[in-house]
PDB file of C-alpha atoms in Angstrom:
ATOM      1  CA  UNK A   1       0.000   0.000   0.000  1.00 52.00           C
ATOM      2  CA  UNK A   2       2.620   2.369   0.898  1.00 57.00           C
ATOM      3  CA  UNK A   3       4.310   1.427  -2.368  1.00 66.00           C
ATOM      4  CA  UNK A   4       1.980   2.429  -4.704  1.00 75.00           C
ATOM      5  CA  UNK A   5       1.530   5.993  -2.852  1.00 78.00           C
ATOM      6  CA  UNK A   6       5.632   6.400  -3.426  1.00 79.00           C
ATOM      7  CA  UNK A   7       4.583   5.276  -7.299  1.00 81.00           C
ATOM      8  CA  UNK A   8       2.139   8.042  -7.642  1.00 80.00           C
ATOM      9  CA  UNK A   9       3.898  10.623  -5.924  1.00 79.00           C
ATOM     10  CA  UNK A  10       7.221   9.925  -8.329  1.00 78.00           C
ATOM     11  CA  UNK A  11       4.637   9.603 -10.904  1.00 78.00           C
ATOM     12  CA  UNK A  12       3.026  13.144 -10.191  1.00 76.00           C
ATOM     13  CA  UNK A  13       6.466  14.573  -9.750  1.00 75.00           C
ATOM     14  CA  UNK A  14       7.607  13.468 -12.755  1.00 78.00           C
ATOM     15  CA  UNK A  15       5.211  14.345 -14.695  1.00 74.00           C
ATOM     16  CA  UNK A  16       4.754  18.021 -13.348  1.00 67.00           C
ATOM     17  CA  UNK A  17       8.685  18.152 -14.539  1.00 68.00           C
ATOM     18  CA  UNK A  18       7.964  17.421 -18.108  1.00 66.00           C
ATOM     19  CA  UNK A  19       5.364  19.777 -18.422  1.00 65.00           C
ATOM     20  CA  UNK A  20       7.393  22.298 -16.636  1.00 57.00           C
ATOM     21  CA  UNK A  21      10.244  21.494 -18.836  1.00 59.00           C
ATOM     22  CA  UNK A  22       7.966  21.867 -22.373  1.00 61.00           C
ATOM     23  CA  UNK A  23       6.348  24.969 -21.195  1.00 58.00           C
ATOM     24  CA  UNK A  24       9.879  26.276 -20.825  1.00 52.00           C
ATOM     25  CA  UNK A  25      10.734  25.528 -24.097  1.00 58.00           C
ATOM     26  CA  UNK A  26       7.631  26.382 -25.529  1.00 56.00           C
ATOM     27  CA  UNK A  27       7.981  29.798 -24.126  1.00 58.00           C
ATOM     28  CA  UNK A  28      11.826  30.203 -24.567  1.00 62.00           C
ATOM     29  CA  UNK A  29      12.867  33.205 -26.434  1.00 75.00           C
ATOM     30  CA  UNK A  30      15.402  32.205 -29.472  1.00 82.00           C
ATOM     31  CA  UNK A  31      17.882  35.151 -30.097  1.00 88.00           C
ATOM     32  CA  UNK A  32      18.187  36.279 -33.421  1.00 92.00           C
ATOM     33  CA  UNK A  33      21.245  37.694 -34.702  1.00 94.00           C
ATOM     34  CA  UNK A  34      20.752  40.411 -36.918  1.00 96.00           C
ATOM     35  CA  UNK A  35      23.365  42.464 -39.015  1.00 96.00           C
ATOM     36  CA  UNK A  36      22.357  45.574 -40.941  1.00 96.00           C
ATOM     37  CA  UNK A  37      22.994  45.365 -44.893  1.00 96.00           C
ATOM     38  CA  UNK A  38      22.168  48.572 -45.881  1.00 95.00           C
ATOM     39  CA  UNK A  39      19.984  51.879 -45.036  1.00 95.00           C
ATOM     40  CA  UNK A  40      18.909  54.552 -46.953  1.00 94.00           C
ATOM     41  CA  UNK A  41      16.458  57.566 -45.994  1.00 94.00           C
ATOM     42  CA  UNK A  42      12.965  57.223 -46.235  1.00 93.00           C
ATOM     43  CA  UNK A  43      10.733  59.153 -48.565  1.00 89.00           C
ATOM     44  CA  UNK A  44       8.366  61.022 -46.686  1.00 85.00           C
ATOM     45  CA  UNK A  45       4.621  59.411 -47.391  1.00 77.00           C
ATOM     46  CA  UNK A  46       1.194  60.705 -46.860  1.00 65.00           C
ATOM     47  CA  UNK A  47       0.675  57.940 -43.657  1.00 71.00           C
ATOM     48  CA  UNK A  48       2.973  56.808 -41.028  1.00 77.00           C
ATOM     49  CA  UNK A  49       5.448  53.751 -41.777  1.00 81.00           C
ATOM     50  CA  UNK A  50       5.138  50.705 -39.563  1.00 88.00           C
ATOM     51  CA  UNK A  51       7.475  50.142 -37.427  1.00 93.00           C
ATOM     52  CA  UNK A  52       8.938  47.099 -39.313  1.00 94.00           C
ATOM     53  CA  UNK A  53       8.302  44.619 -42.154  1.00 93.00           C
ATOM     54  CA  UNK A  54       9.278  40.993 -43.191  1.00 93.00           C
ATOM     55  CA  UNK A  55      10.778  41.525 -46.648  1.00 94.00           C
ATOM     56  CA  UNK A  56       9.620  38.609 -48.790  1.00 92.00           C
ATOM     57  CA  UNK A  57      10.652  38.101 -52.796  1.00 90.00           C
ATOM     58  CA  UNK A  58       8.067  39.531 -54.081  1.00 91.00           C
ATOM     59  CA  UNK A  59       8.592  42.997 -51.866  1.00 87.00           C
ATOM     60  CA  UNK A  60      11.759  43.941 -53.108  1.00 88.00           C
ATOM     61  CA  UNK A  61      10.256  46.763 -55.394  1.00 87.00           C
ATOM     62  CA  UNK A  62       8.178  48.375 -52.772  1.00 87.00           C
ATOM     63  CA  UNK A  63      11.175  48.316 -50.478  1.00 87.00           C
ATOM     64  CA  UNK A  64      13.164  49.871 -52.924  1.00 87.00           C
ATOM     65  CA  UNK A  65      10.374  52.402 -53.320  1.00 88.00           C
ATOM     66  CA  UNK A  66      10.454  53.972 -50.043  1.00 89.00           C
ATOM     67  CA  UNK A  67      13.748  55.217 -50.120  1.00 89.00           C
ATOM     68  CA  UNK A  68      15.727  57.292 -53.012  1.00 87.00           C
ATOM     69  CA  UNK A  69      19.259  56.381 -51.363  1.00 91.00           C
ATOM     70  CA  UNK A  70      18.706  52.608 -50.583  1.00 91.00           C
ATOM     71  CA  UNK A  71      21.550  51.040 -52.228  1.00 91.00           C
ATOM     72  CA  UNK A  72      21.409  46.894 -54.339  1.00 88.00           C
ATOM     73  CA  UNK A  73      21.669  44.307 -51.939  1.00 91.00           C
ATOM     74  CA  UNK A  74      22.227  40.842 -53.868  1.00 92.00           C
ATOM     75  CA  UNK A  75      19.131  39.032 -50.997  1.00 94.00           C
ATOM     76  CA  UNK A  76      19.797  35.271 -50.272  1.00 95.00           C
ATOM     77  CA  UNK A  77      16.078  34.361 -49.343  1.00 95.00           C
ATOM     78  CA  UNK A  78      17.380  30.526 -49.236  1.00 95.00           C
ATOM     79  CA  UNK A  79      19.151  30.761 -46.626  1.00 96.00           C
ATOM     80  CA  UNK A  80      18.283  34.063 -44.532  1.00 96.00           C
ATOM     81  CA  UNK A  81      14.929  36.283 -44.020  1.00 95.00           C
ATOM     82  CA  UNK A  82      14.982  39.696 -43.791  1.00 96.00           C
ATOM     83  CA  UNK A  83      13.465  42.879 -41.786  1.00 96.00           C
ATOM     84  CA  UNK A  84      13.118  46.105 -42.771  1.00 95.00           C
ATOM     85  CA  UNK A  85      12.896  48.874 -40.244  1.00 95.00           C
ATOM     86  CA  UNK A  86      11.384  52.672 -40.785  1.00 94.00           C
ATOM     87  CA  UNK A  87      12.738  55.354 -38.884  1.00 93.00           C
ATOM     88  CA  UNK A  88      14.213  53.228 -35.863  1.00 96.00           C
ATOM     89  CA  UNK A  89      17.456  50.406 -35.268  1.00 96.00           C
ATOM     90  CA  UNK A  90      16.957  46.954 -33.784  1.00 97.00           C
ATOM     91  CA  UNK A  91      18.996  46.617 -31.011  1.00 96.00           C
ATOM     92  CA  UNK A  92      17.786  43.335 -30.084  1.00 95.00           C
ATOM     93  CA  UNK A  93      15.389  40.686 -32.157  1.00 95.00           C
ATOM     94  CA  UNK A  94      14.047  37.132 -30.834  1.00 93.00           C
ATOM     95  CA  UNK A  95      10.823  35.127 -30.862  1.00 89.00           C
ATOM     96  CA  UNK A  96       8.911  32.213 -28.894  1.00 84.00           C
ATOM     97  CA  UNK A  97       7.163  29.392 -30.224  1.00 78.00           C
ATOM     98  CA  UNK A  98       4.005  30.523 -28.489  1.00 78.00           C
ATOM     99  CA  UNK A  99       4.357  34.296 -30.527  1.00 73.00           C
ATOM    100  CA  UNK A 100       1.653  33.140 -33.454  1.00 73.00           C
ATOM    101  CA  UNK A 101      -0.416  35.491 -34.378  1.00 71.00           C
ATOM    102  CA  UNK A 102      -3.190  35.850 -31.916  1.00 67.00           C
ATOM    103  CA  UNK A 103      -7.085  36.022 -34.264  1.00 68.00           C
ATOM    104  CA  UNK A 104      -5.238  34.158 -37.506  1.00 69.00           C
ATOM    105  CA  UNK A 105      -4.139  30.791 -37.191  1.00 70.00           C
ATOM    106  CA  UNK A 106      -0.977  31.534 -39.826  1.00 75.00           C
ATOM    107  CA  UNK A 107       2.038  29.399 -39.830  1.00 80.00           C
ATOM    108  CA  UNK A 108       4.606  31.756 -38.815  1.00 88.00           C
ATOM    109  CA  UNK A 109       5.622  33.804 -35.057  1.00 87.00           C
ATOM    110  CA  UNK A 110       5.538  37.167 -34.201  1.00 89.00           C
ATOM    111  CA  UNK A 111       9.022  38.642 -33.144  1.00 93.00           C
ATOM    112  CA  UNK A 112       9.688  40.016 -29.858  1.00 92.00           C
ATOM    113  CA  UNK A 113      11.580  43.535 -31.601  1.00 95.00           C
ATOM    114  CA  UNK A 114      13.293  45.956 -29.215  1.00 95.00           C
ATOM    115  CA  UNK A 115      14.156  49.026 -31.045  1.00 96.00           C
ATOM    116  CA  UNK A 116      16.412  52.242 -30.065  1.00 96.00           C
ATOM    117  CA  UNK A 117      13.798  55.118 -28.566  1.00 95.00           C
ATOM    118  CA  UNK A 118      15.560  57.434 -30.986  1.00 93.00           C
ATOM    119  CA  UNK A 119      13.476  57.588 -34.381  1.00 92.00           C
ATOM    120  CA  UNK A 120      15.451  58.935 -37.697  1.00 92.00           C
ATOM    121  CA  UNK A 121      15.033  59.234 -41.103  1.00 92.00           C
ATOM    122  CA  UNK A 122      16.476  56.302 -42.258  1.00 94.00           C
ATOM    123  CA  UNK A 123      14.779  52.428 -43.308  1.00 94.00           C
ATOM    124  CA  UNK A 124      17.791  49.701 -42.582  1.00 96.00           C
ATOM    125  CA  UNK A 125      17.493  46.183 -43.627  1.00 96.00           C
ATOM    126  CA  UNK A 126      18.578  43.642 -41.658  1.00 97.00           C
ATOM    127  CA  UNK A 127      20.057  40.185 -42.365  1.00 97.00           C
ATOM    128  CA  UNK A 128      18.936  37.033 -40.144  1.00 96.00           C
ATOM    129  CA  UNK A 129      19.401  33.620 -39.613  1.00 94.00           C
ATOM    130  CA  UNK A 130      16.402  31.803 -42.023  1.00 94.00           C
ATOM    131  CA  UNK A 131      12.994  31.733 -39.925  1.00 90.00           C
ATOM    132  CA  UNK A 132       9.386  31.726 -40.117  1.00 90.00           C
ATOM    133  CA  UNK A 133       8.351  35.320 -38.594  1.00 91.00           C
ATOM    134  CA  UNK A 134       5.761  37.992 -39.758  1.00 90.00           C
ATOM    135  CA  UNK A 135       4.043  40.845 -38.435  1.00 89.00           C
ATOM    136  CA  UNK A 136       0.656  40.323 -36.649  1.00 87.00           C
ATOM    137  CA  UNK A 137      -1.410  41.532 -39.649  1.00 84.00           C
ATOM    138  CA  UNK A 138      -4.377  42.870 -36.639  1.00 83.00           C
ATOM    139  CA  UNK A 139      -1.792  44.441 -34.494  1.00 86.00           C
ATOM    140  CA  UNK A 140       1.554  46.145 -36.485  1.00 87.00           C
ATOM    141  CA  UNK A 141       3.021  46.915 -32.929  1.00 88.00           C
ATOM    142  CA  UNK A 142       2.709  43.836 -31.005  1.00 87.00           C
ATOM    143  CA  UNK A 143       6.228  42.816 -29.724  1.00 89.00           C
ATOM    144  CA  UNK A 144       7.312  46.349 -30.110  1.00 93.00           C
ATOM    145  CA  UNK A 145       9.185  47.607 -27.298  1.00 93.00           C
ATOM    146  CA  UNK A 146      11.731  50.647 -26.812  1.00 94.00           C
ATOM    147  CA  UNK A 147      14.789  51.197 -25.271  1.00 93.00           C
ATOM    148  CA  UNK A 148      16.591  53.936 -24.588  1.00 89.00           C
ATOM    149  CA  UNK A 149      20.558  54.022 -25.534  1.00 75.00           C
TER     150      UNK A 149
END
């Protein structure tokens, strides 16, 4: 009798562990490294720019549109993604597997983007490792947070 209550506790204990242990990871923030590949200023627009944006293939041309000073890039979208920042630097970029996007059930996370509290008037891509982030299409600055230098 006393046996099987040392079972289930171990059991219970155990158990509580491995959840503990995959909620951790779950919720883990992954660093990204990020190097800037070039900047150019931004072209002042009717609206506001977002804060940042996931430059896919097919973007190229609109990124190359808001700015007159950007200068070529050759982009490797095989082996690295790219973010495009307007009117702020990254100073640090990571995401969570539990950073989807929160009304849209899309395949990709939302990154967790800290970016210097001192806004310019310059758009800077960035370089990073290859990974499946967006922006939340209902909320541009989820994951947004400033710092100060």
């Amino acid at each position: 009798m006393i046996g099987n209550c040392k079972k289930k506790k171990i059991i219970i204990i155990t158990s509580a562990f491995v959840i503990a242990l995959i909620g951790l990871f779950v919720c883990y923030n992954h660093d990204l490294d990020h190097k800037e590949i070039a900047s150019g200023h931004l072209i002042p627009s009717n609206g506001e720019y977002v804060y940042y944006s996931i430059v896919k293939e097919n973007d190229l041309e609109d990124i190359y549109n808001c700015s007159y000073d950007l200068p070529n890039y050759d982009f490797d979208f095989k082996n690295h993604s790219y973010i495009i920042t307007f009117g702020y630097e990254i100073v640090e970029l990571s995401y969570s597997l539990i950073s989807q996007p929160i009304f849209h059930s899309f395949d990709y996370y939302v990154p967790r983007v800290q970016l210097l509290n001192k806004k310019d008037d310059l758009c800077r891509i960035y370089e990073i490792p290859k990974v499946n982030i967006d922006v939340d299409p209902d909320n541009y600055k989820r994951n947004v947070y400033f710092v100060k230098e």
